[in-house]
């Protein structure tokens, strides 16, 4: 039986931002219902212990996120949430003290990625305030993400924007160094106990409109990760945000059967041979990061 280290559950396809690096979904806007969520957890229980509220959409928008965390705890799951952080002040009461909540990932690059963003200091301080309280009452892990570096080592404007953000973080944790001096793109630096920051280059979501390469390389899709979109569509990885590689629907067939289906096995066996058999995979830059050509 396949076991996954990471399992992505899209709790909503709706987002409150429109970031330049994240193409808007063409799928129907909706929130997952609690009964649907319970069914998904029952289906995937033999396959994983860790779930991620992530794919597309902003998970803190879900009005019943607190109940989903309670259900996750009841069913024995640990939860990781990836958020842009803009709603953290309002959502905090629904998150604080929840035993299932293992880690919060804050995509701080969303602030500059969204054209209408205002009040950088207020945004960062609201995130830091939540982190301060959450880590004082629990063993929750925190990851701050600045994934907006460019291949030419940043533009002067983006470097300046990042410096403002990093300066506030350095002050919060009383750092006696500049984060840029320690962090290596693609990896992280420890700021405090259970709190980390990592920077990386901006990436492009794979698209059928992108240029296709020779299809050599490796991917961890259906090896250490899988995902389910808000409507129940099973996808092989967290980057198939449109459900292009539709392996089946968990509300129509058992998950265990879906991931052993013909299309799923063809994808899995292809990467065993270092070959991308799906068109979307041949147009995905992440495949080149994880194994090369």
PDB file of C-alpha atoms in Angstrom:
ATOM      1  CA  UNK A   1       0.000   0.000   0.000  1.00  0.00           C
ATOM      2  CA  UNK A   2       1.357   3.418  -0.988  1.00  0.00           C
ATOM      3  CA  UNK A   3       2.210   5.752   1.908  1.00  0.00           C
ATOM      4  CA  UNK A   4       2.639   9.493   1.463  1.00  0.00           C
ATOM      5  CA  UNK A   5       4.710  11.895   3.562  1.00  0.00           C
ATOM      6  CA  UNK A   6       2.701  14.822   2.217  1.00  0.00           C
ATOM      7  CA  UNK A   7      -0.969  14.809   1.376  1.00  0.00           C
ATOM      8  CA  UNK A   8      -2.564  17.989   0.069  1.00  0.00           C
ATOM      9  CA  UNK A   9      -6.246  18.663   0.661  1.00  0.00           C
ATOM     10  CA  UNK A  10      -7.652  21.766  -0.990  1.00  0.00           C
ATOM     11  CA  UNK A  11     -10.198  23.096   1.481  1.00  0.00           C
ATOM     12  CA  UNK A  12     -11.243  25.945  -0.812  1.00  0.00           C
ATOM     13  CA  UNK A  13     -10.525  27.027  -4.367  1.00  0.00           C
ATOM     14  CA  UNK A  14     -11.110  30.670  -3.409  1.00  0.00           C
ATOM     15  CA  UNK A  15      -8.349  33.174  -2.592  1.00  0.00           C
ATOM     16  CA  UNK A  16      -8.565  36.715  -1.249  1.00  0.00           C
ATOM     17  CA  UNK A  17      -5.491  37.837  -3.202  1.00  0.00           C
ATOM     18  CA  UNK A  18      -4.540  37.917  -6.866  1.00  0.00           C
ATOM     19  CA  UNK A  19      -0.797  37.349  -6.915  1.00  0.00           C
ATOM     20  CA  UNK A  20       1.299  37.714 -10.047  1.00  0.00           C
ATOM     21  CA  UNK A  21       3.031  34.373  -9.460  1.00  0.00           C
ATOM     22  CA  UNK A  22      -0.168  32.366  -8.960  1.00  0.00           C
ATOM     23  CA  UNK A  23      -2.524  31.996 -11.936  1.00  0.00           C
ATOM     24  CA  UNK A  24      -6.196  32.151 -10.919  1.00  0.00           C
ATOM     25  CA  UNK A  25      -8.022  28.859 -11.041  1.00  0.00           C
ATOM     26  CA  UNK A  26     -10.502  28.223 -13.827  1.00  0.00           C
ATOM     27  CA  UNK A  27     -12.436  25.825 -11.602  1.00  0.00           C
ATOM     28  CA  UNK A  28     -15.651  26.512  -9.730  1.00  0.00           C
ATOM     29  CA  UNK A  29     -15.265  28.602  -6.582  1.00  0.00           C
ATOM     30  CA  UNK A  30     -16.292  26.581  -3.562  1.00  0.00           C
ATOM     31  CA  UNK A  31     -15.519  25.507  -0.005  1.00  0.00           C
ATOM     32  CA  UNK A  32     -15.232  21.887   1.042  1.00  0.00           C
ATOM     33  CA  UNK A  33     -18.179  20.651   3.141  1.00  0.00           C
ATOM     34  CA  UNK A  34     -17.440  19.037   6.499  1.00  0.00           C
ATOM     35  CA  UNK A  35     -18.996  15.731   5.444  1.00  0.00           C
ATOM     36  CA  UNK A  36     -16.851  15.718   2.302  1.00  0.00           C
ATOM     37  CA  UNK A  37     -13.796  16.465   4.428  1.00  0.00           C
ATOM     38  CA  UNK A  38     -14.587  13.610   6.821  1.00  0.00           C
ATOM     39  CA  UNK A  39     -15.030  11.223   3.902  1.00  0.00           C
ATOM     40  CA  UNK A  40     -11.675  12.225   2.418  1.00  0.00           C
ATOM     41  CA  UNK A  41      -9.896  11.674   5.726  1.00  0.00           C
ATOM     42  CA  UNK A  42     -11.435   8.222   6.060  1.00  0.00           C
ATOM     43  CA  UNK A  43     -10.339   7.379   2.514  1.00  0.00           C
ATOM     44  CA  UNK A  44      -6.719   8.478   2.932  1.00  0.00           C
ATOM     45  CA  UNK A  45      -6.173   7.315   6.523  1.00  0.00           C
ATOM     46  CA  UNK A  46      -4.282   4.130   5.534  1.00  0.00           C
ATOM     47  CA  UNK A  47      -1.968   6.189   3.319  1.00  0.00           C
ATOM     48  CA  UNK A  48      -0.741   9.117   5.432  1.00  0.00           C
ATOM     49  CA  UNK A  49      -0.573  10.750   8.857  1.00  0.00           C
ATOM     50  CA  UNK A  50       0.130  14.294   7.666  1.00  0.00           C
ATOM     51  CA  UNK A  51      -2.212  16.512   5.674  1.00  0.00           C
ATOM     52  CA  UNK A  52      -1.652  19.933   4.164  1.00  0.00           C
ATOM     53  CA  UNK A  53      -4.470  22.447   3.750  1.00  0.00           C
ATOM     54  CA  UNK A  54      -3.070  23.640   0.468  1.00  0.00           C
ATOM     55  CA  UNK A  55      -3.151  23.459  -3.316  1.00  0.00           C
ATOM     56  CA  UNK A  56      -4.941  26.520  -4.637  1.00  0.00           C
ATOM     57  CA  UNK A  57      -7.071  28.862  -2.561  1.00  0.00           C
ATOM     58  CA  UNK A  58      -6.511  30.475   0.846  1.00  0.00           C
ATOM     59  CA  UNK A  59      -7.315  28.006   3.660  1.00  0.00           C
ATOM     60  CA  UNK A  60      -7.911  30.712   6.287  1.00  0.00           C
ATOM     61  CA  UNK A  61     -10.948  31.820   4.265  1.00  0.00           C
ATOM     62  CA  UNK A  62     -12.796  28.633   5.186  1.00  0.00           C
ATOM     63  CA  UNK A  63     -15.389  29.557   7.857  1.00  0.00           C
ATOM     64  CA  UNK A  64     -15.144  26.131   9.493  1.00  0.00           C
ATOM     65  CA  UNK A  65     -11.377  25.690   9.580  1.00  0.00           C
ATOM     66  CA  UNK A  66     -11.543  25.224  13.356  1.00  0.00           C
ATOM     67  CA  UNK A  67     -13.952  22.317  12.955  1.00  0.00           C
ATOM     68  CA  UNK A  68     -11.746  20.772  10.279  1.00  0.00           C
ATOM     69  CA  UNK A  69      -8.809  20.909  12.684  1.00  0.00           C
ATOM     70  CA  UNK A  70     -10.913  19.208  15.358  1.00  0.00           C
ATOM     71  CA  UNK A  71     -12.001  16.505  12.913  1.00  0.00           C
ATOM     72  CA  UNK A  72      -8.387  15.997  11.860  1.00  0.00           C
ATOM     73  CA  UNK A  73      -7.387  15.468  15.470  1.00  0.00           C
ATOM     74  CA  UNK A  74     -10.210  13.008  16.056  1.00  0.00           C
ATOM     75  CA  UNK A  75      -9.102  10.965  13.065  1.00  0.00           C
ATOM     76  CA  UNK A  76      -5.419  11.009  14.014  1.00  0.00           C
ATOM     77  CA  UNK A  77      -3.964  13.478  11.522  1.00  0.00           C
ATOM     78  CA  UNK A  78      -1.421  16.239  11.946  1.00  0.00           C
ATOM     79  CA  UNK A  79      -2.122  19.347   9.871  1.00  0.00           C
ATOM     80  CA  UNK A  80       0.159  21.789   8.064  1.00  0.00           C
ATOM     81  CA  UNK A  81      -1.374  25.018   6.755  1.00  0.00           C
ATOM     82  CA  UNK A  82       0.097  27.183   4.006  1.00  0.00           C
ATOM     83  CA  UNK A  83      -1.318  30.703   4.004  1.00  0.00           C
ATOM     84  CA  UNK A  84      -0.614  34.166   2.659  1.00  0.00           C
ATOM     85  CA  UNK A  85      -1.154  35.353   6.238  1.00  0.00           C
ATOM     86  CA  UNK A  86      -3.332  38.359   5.462  1.00  0.00           C
ATOM     87  CA  UNK A  87      -6.272  36.928   7.414  1.00  0.00           C
ATOM     88  CA  UNK A  88      -4.295  35.673  10.397  1.00  0.00           C
ATOM     89  CA  UNK A  89      -5.612  38.210  12.893  1.00  0.00           C
ATOM     90  CA  UNK A  90      -9.226  37.240  12.205  1.00  0.00           C
ATOM     91  CA  UNK A  91      -8.504  33.505  11.963  1.00  0.00           C
ATOM     92  CA  UNK A  92      -6.266  33.271  15.033  1.00  0.00           C
ATOM     93  CA  UNK A  93      -9.026  32.273  17.509  1.00  0.00           C
ATOM     94  CA  UNK A  94      -9.887  29.316  15.268  1.00  0.00           C
ATOM     95  CA  UNK A  95      -6.267  28.131  15.133  1.00  0.00           C
ATOM     96  CA  UNK A  96      -4.733  28.763  18.525  1.00  0.00           C
ATOM     97  CA  UNK A  97      -4.628  25.783  20.852  1.00  0.00           C
ATOM     98  CA  UNK A  98      -5.655  23.221  18.214  1.00  0.00           C
ATOM     99  CA  UNK A  99      -3.640  20.007  18.900  1.00  0.00           C
ATOM    100  CA  UNK A 100      -3.836  18.881  15.269  1.00  0.00           C
ATOM    101  CA  UNK A 101      -2.044  21.981  13.972  1.00  0.00           C
ATOM    102  CA  UNK A 102       1.554  20.922  13.456  1.00  0.00           C
ATOM    103  CA  UNK A 103       2.972  23.689  11.244  1.00  0.00           C
ATOM    104  CA  UNK A 104       2.094  27.058   9.733  1.00  0.00           C
ATOM    105  CA  UNK A 105       3.782  28.168   6.502  1.00  0.00           C
ATOM    106  CA  UNK A 106       3.490  31.890   5.787  1.00  0.00           C
ATOM    107  CA  UNK A 107       4.035  32.867   2.147  1.00  0.00           C
ATOM    108  CA  UNK A 108       5.311  36.377   2.855  1.00  0.00           C
ATOM    109  CA  UNK A 109       6.088  36.933  -0.837  1.00  0.00           C
ATOM    110  CA  UNK A 110       2.325  37.211  -1.330  1.00  0.00           C
ATOM    111  CA  UNK A 111       2.418  40.797  -0.021  1.00  0.00           C
ATOM    112  CA  UNK A 112       4.502  42.068  -2.924  1.00  0.00           C
ATOM    113  CA  UNK A 113       2.966  39.579  -5.343  1.00  0.00           C
ATOM    114  CA  UNK A 114      -0.462  41.170  -4.869  1.00  0.00           C
ATOM    115  CA  UNK A 115      -0.699  44.553  -6.576  1.00  0.00           C
ATOM    116  CA  UNK A 116      -3.161  46.028  -4.068  1.00  0.00           C
ATOM    117  CA  UNK A 117      -1.146  45.312  -0.906  1.00  0.00           C
ATOM    118  CA  UNK A 118      -0.824  48.129   1.627  1.00  0.00           C
ATOM    119  CA  UNK A 119       0.735  48.479   5.090  1.00  0.00           C
ATOM    120  CA  UNK A 120       3.654  46.044   5.020  1.00  0.00           C
ATOM    121  CA  UNK A 121       4.438  46.714   8.677  1.00  0.00           C
ATOM    122  CA  UNK A 122       0.884  45.971   9.816  1.00  0.00           C
ATOM    123  CA  UNK A 123       0.843  42.755   7.792  1.00  0.00           C
ATOM    124  CA  UNK A 124       4.169  41.469   9.110  1.00  0.00           C
ATOM    125  CA  UNK A 125       3.363  42.473  12.683  1.00  0.00           C
ATOM    126  CA  UNK A 126       0.039  40.619  12.618  1.00  0.00           C
ATOM    127  CA  UNK A 127       1.827  37.467  11.446  1.00  0.00           C
ATOM    128  CA  UNK A 128       4.561  37.859  14.062  1.00  0.00           C
ATOM    129  CA  UNK A 129       2.005  38.460  16.809  1.00  0.00           C
ATOM    130  CA  UNK A 130       0.243  35.201  15.956  1.00  0.00           C
ATOM    131  CA  UNK A 131       3.528  33.299  15.828  1.00  0.00           C
ATOM    132  CA  UNK A 132       4.566  34.714  19.173  1.00  0.00           C
ATOM    133  CA  UNK A 133       1.370  33.533  20.856  1.00  0.00           C
ATOM    134  CA  UNK A 134       1.044  30.208  19.042  1.00  0.00           C
ATOM    135  CA  UNK A 135       4.595  29.060  19.778  1.00  0.00           C
ATOM    136  CA  UNK A 136       4.275  30.089  23.437  1.00  0.00           C
ATOM    137  CA  UNK A 137       1.327  27.742  24.024  1.00  0.00           C
ATOM    138  CA  UNK A 138       2.174  24.860  21.678  1.00  0.00           C
ATOM    139  CA  UNK A 139       4.965  23.018  19.880  1.00  0.00           C
ATOM    140  CA  UNK A 140       3.823  24.361  16.512  1.00  0.00           C
ATOM    141  CA  UNK A 141       6.457  24.783  13.798  1.00  0.00           C
ATOM    142  CA  UNK A 142       6.616  27.963  11.716  1.00  0.00           C
ATOM    143  CA  UNK A 143       8.101  28.559   8.288  1.00  0.00           C
ATOM    144  CA  UNK A 144       8.326  32.047   6.796  1.00  0.00           C
ATOM    145  CA  UNK A 145       8.686  31.931   3.012  1.00  0.00           C
ATOM    146  CA  UNK A 146      10.078  34.565   0.676  1.00  0.00           C
ATOM    147  CA  UNK A 147       9.926  32.826  -2.673  1.00  0.00           C
ATOM    148  CA  UNK A 148      10.429  35.829  -4.915  1.00  0.00           C
ATOM    149  CA  UNK A 149      14.105  35.791  -5.879  1.00  0.00           C
ATOM    150  CA  UNK A 150      14.881  36.177  -9.563  1.00  0.00           C
ATOM    151  CA  UNK A 151      17.538  34.303 -11.486  1.00  0.00           C
ATOM    152  CA  UNK A 152      19.605  37.492 -11.885  1.00  0.00           C
ATOM    153  CA  UNK A 153      19.885  37.778  -8.090  1.00  0.00           C
ATOM    154  CA  UNK A 154      16.857  40.015  -7.639  1.00  0.00           C
ATOM    155  CA  UNK A 155      15.929  43.425  -8.940  1.00  0.00           C
ATOM    156  CA  UNK A 156      16.907  46.395  -6.830  1.00  0.00           C
ATOM    157  CA  UNK A 157      13.230  47.061  -6.100  1.00  0.00           C
ATOM    158  CA  UNK A 158      12.505  43.535  -4.885  1.00  0.00           C
ATOM    159  CA  UNK A 159      15.724  43.459  -2.869  1.00  0.00           C
ATOM    160  CA  UNK A 160      14.641  46.670  -1.141  1.00  0.00           C
ATOM    161  CA  UNK A 161      11.156  45.298  -0.436  1.00  0.00           C
ATOM    162  CA  UNK A 162      12.552  42.086   0.995  1.00  0.00           C
ATOM    163  CA  UNK A 163      14.975  44.057   3.154  1.00  0.00           C
ATOM    164  CA  UNK A 164      12.047  45.895   4.785  1.00  0.00           C
ATOM    165  CA  UNK A 165      10.322  42.591   5.542  1.00  0.00           C
ATOM    166  CA  UNK A 166      13.469  40.890   6.801  1.00  0.00           C
ATOM    167  CA  UNK A 167      14.397  43.864   9.002  1.00  0.00           C
ATOM    168  CA  UNK A 168      11.131  43.485  10.930  1.00  0.00           C
ATOM    169  CA  UNK A 169      11.744  39.759  11.365  1.00  0.00           C
ATOM    170  CA  UNK A 170      15.329  40.351  12.497  1.00  0.00           C
ATOM    171  CA  UNK A 171      14.110  42.828  15.111  1.00  0.00           C
ATOM    172  CA  UNK A 172      11.406  40.429  16.334  1.00  0.00           C
ATOM    173  CA  UNK A 173      13.899  37.629  16.974  1.00  0.00           C
ATOM    174  CA  UNK A 174      16.776  39.865  18.131  1.00  0.00           C
ATOM    175  CA  UNK A 175      19.080  38.590  15.411  1.00  0.00           C
ATOM    176  CA  UNK A 176      22.610  39.971  15.383  1.00  0.00           C
ATOM    177  CA  UNK A 177      23.027  39.271  11.655  1.00  0.00           C
ATOM    178  CA  UNK A 178      21.249  39.992   8.399  1.00  0.00           C
ATOM    179  CA  UNK A 179      19.237  37.016   7.211  1.00  0.00           C
ATOM    180  CA  UNK A 180      20.522  37.379   3.641  1.00  0.00           C
ATOM    181  CA  UNK A 181      24.022  36.663   4.950  1.00  0.00           C
ATOM    182  CA  UNK A 182      22.985  33.257   6.274  1.00  0.00           C
ATOM    183  CA  UNK A 183      20.201  31.940   4.078  1.00  0.00           C
ATOM    184  CA  UNK A 184      20.934  30.003   0.889  1.00  0.00           C
ATOM    185  CA  UNK A 185      18.251  30.062  -1.843  1.00  0.00           C
ATOM    186  CA  UNK A 186      16.321  26.832  -1.672  1.00  0.00           C
ATOM    187  CA  UNK A 187      17.070  26.207   1.994  1.00  0.00           C
ATOM    188  CA  UNK A 188      16.298  27.823   5.315  1.00  0.00           C
ATOM    189  CA  UNK A 189      17.777  29.531   8.329  1.00  0.00           C
ATOM    190  CA  UNK A 190      16.675  28.919  11.914  1.00  0.00           C
ATOM    191  CA  UNK A 191      15.442  32.117  13.568  1.00  0.00           C
ATOM    192  CA  UNK A 192      14.392  30.652  16.910  1.00  0.00           C
ATOM    193  CA  UNK A 193      13.269  27.361  18.373  1.00  0.00           C
ATOM    194  CA  UNK A 194      10.851  25.770  15.849  1.00  0.00           C
ATOM    195  CA  UNK A 195      10.827  28.925  13.680  1.00  0.00           C
ATOM    196  CA  UNK A 196      12.514  29.075  10.276  1.00  0.00           C
ATOM    197  CA  UNK A 197      12.747  31.281   7.212  1.00  0.00           C
ATOM    198  CA  UNK A 198      13.609  30.216   3.699  1.00  0.00           C
ATOM    199  CA  UNK A 199      14.104  32.114   0.490  1.00  0.00           C
ATOM    200  CA  UNK A 200      13.892  30.702  -2.991  1.00  0.00           C
ATOM    201  CA  UNK A 201      13.468  31.727  -6.587  1.00  0.00           C
ATOM    202  CA  UNK A 202      10.002  32.448  -7.888  1.00  0.00           C
ATOM    203  CA  UNK A 203       8.634  29.462  -9.775  1.00  0.00           C
ATOM    204  CA  UNK A 204       6.115  29.115 -12.550  1.00  0.00           C
ATOM    205  CA  UNK A 205       3.123  26.854 -12.121  1.00  0.00           C
ATOM    206  CA  UNK A 206       3.219  24.120 -14.765  1.00  0.00           C
ATOM    207  CA  UNK A 207       0.902  24.856 -17.669  1.00  0.00           C
ATOM    208  CA  UNK A 208      -0.147  23.083 -20.818  1.00  0.00           C
ATOM    209  CA  UNK A 209       0.685  26.340 -22.607  1.00  0.00           C
ATOM    210  CA  UNK A 210       4.329  26.160 -21.536  1.00  0.00           C
ATOM    211  CA  UNK A 211       7.147  24.842 -23.668  1.00  0.00           C
ATOM    212  CA  UNK A 212       7.611  21.088 -23.529  1.00  0.00           C
ATOM    213  CA  UNK A 213      11.053  19.559 -23.017  1.00  0.00           C
ATOM    214  CA  UNK A 214      12.378  16.070 -23.710  1.00  0.00           C
ATOM    215  CA  UNK A 215      10.619  14.721 -20.635  1.00  0.00           C
ATOM    216  CA  UNK A 216      13.595  13.244 -18.827  1.00  0.00           C
ATOM    217  CA  UNK A 217      13.885  13.486 -15.052  1.00  0.00           C
ATOM    218  CA  UNK A 218      12.282  12.354 -11.837  1.00  0.00           C
ATOM    219  CA  UNK A 219       9.397  13.466  -9.627  1.00  0.00           C
ATOM    220  CA  UNK A 220       8.064  12.432  -6.222  1.00  0.00           C
ATOM    221  CA  UNK A 221       4.450  12.583  -7.430  1.00  0.00           C
ATOM    222  CA  UNK A 222       2.521   9.553  -6.114  1.00  0.00           C
ATOM    223  CA  UNK A 223       5.690   8.507  -4.280  1.00  0.00           C
ATOM    224  CA  UNK A 224       5.823  10.800  -1.287  1.00  0.00           C
ATOM    225  CA  UNK A 225       2.889  13.053  -2.136  1.00  0.00           C
ATOM    226  CA  UNK A 226      -0.602  13.219  -3.613  1.00  0.00           C
ATOM    227  CA  UNK A 227      -3.491  15.657  -3.452  1.00  0.00           C
ATOM    228  CA  UNK A 228      -7.252  16.060  -3.593  1.00  0.00           C
ATOM    229  CA  UNK A 229      -8.919  19.176  -4.990  1.00  0.00           C
ATOM    230  CA  UNK A 230     -11.931  20.750  -3.335  1.00  0.00           C
ATOM    231  CA  UNK A 231     -14.360  18.830  -5.568  1.00  0.00           C
ATOM    232  CA  UNK A 232     -12.750  15.466  -4.747  1.00  0.00           C
ATOM    233  CA  UNK A 233     -10.520  15.176  -7.830  1.00  0.00           C
ATOM    234  CA  UNK A 234      -7.363  13.188  -7.032  1.00  0.00           C
ATOM    235  CA  UNK A 235      -4.139  14.670  -8.450  1.00  0.00           C
ATOM    236  CA  UNK A 236      -0.575  13.336  -8.243  1.00  0.00           C
ATOM    237  CA  UNK A 237       1.096  16.404  -6.737  1.00  0.00           C
ATOM    238  CA  UNK A 238       0.600  19.854  -5.238  1.00  0.00           C
ATOM    239  CA  UNK A 239       1.357  21.637  -8.524  1.00  0.00           C
ATOM    240  CA  UNK A 240      -1.560  20.272 -10.530  1.00  0.00           C
ATOM    241  CA  UNK A 241      -3.800  23.092  -9.372  1.00  0.00           C
ATOM    242  CA  UNK A 242      -6.277  22.680 -12.228  1.00  0.00           C
ATOM    243  CA  UNK A 243      -6.752  18.916 -11.987  1.00  0.00           C
ATOM    244  CA  UNK A 244      -5.294  18.322 -15.441  1.00  0.00           C
ATOM    245  CA  UNK A 245      -3.954  14.917 -14.400  1.00  0.00           C
ATOM    246  CA  UNK A 246      -7.334  13.771 -13.125  1.00  0.00           C
ATOM    247  CA  UNK A 247      -6.807  10.334 -11.597  1.00  0.00           C
ATOM    248  CA  UNK A 248     -10.412   9.963 -10.418  1.00  0.00           C
ATOM    249  CA  UNK A 249     -12.784  11.388  -7.849  1.00  0.00           C
ATOM    250  CA  UNK A 250     -12.680  10.248  -4.241  1.00  0.00           C
ATOM    251  CA  UNK A 251     -16.435  10.766  -3.919  1.00  0.00           C
ATOM    252  CA  UNK A 252     -17.037   8.319  -6.767  1.00  0.00           C
ATOM    253  CA  UNK A 253     -14.392   5.624  -6.176  1.00  0.00           C
ATOM    254  CA  UNK A 254     -12.190   4.482  -3.283  1.00  0.00           C
ATOM    255  CA  UNK A 255      -8.940   6.426  -3.018  1.00  0.00           C
ATOM    256  CA  UNK A 256      -6.921   3.217  -2.722  1.00  0.00           C
ATOM    257  CA  UNK A 257      -8.268   2.094  -6.094  1.00  0.00           C
ATOM    258  CA  UNK A 258      -7.724   5.469  -7.759  1.00  0.00           C
ATOM    259  CA  UNK A 259      -3.998   5.566  -6.994  1.00  0.00           C
ATOM    260  CA  UNK A 260      -3.593   2.045  -8.342  1.00  0.00           C
ATOM    261  CA  UNK A 261      -5.505   2.869 -11.532  1.00  0.00           C
ATOM    262  CA  UNK A 262      -4.061   2.730 -15.039  1.00  0.00           C
ATOM    263  CA  UNK A 263      -3.224   6.432 -15.349  1.00  0.00           C
ATOM    264  CA  UNK A 264      -1.679   6.618 -11.881  1.00  0.00           C
ATOM    265  CA  UNK A 265       0.487   3.547 -12.465  1.00  0.00           C
ATOM    266  CA  UNK A 266       1.587   4.800 -15.866  1.00  0.00           C
ATOM    267  CA  UNK A 267       2.784   8.066 -14.286  1.00  0.00           C
ATOM    268  CA  UNK A 268       4.489   6.259 -11.400  1.00  0.00           C
ATOM    269  CA  UNK A 269       6.218   3.708 -13.617  1.00  0.00           C
ATOM    270  CA  UNK A 270       7.292   6.437 -16.019  1.00  0.00           C
ATOM    271  CA  UNK A 271       9.183   8.304 -13.334  1.00  0.00           C
ATOM    272  CA  UNK A 272      10.740   5.016 -12.228  1.00  0.00           C
ATOM    273  CA  UNK A 273      12.327   5.067 -15.699  1.00  0.00           C
ATOM    274  CA  UNK A 274      13.122   8.799 -15.309  1.00  0.00           C
ATOM    275  CA  UNK A 275      10.519   9.626 -17.952  1.00  0.00           C
ATOM    276  CA  UNK A 276       7.560  12.033 -17.734  1.00  0.00           C
ATOM    277  CA  UNK A 277       4.627  10.380 -19.467  1.00  0.00           C
ATOM    278  CA  UNK A 278       2.072  13.140 -18.788  1.00  0.00           C
ATOM    279  CA  UNK A 279       2.099  16.291 -20.919  1.00  0.00           C
ATOM    280  CA  UNK A 280       1.803  18.546 -17.856  1.00  0.00           C
ATOM    281  CA  UNK A 281       4.817  16.843 -16.273  1.00  0.00           C
ATOM    282  CA  UNK A 282       6.886  17.503 -19.410  1.00  0.00           C
ATOM    283  CA  UNK A 283       6.077  21.189 -18.955  1.00  0.00           C
ATOM    284  CA  UNK A 284       6.908  21.375 -15.251  1.00  0.00           C
ATOM    285  CA  UNK A 285      10.117  23.046 -14.119  1.00  0.00           C
ATOM    286  CA  UNK A 286       9.946  21.440 -10.693  1.00  0.00           C
ATOM    287  CA  UNK A 287      10.621  18.047 -12.228  1.00  0.00           C
ATOM    288  CA  UNK A 288      14.020  19.384 -13.287  1.00  0.00           C
ATOM    289  CA  UNK A 289      14.753  20.417  -9.701  1.00  0.00           C
ATOM    290  CA  UNK A 290      13.933  17.002  -8.284  1.00  0.00           C
ATOM    291  CA  UNK A 291      16.258  14.690 -10.119  1.00  0.00           C
ATOM    292  CA  UNK A 292      17.339  16.604 -13.177  1.00  0.00           C
ATOM    293  CA  UNK A 293      17.369  15.450 -16.752  1.00  0.00           C
TER     294      UNK A 293
END
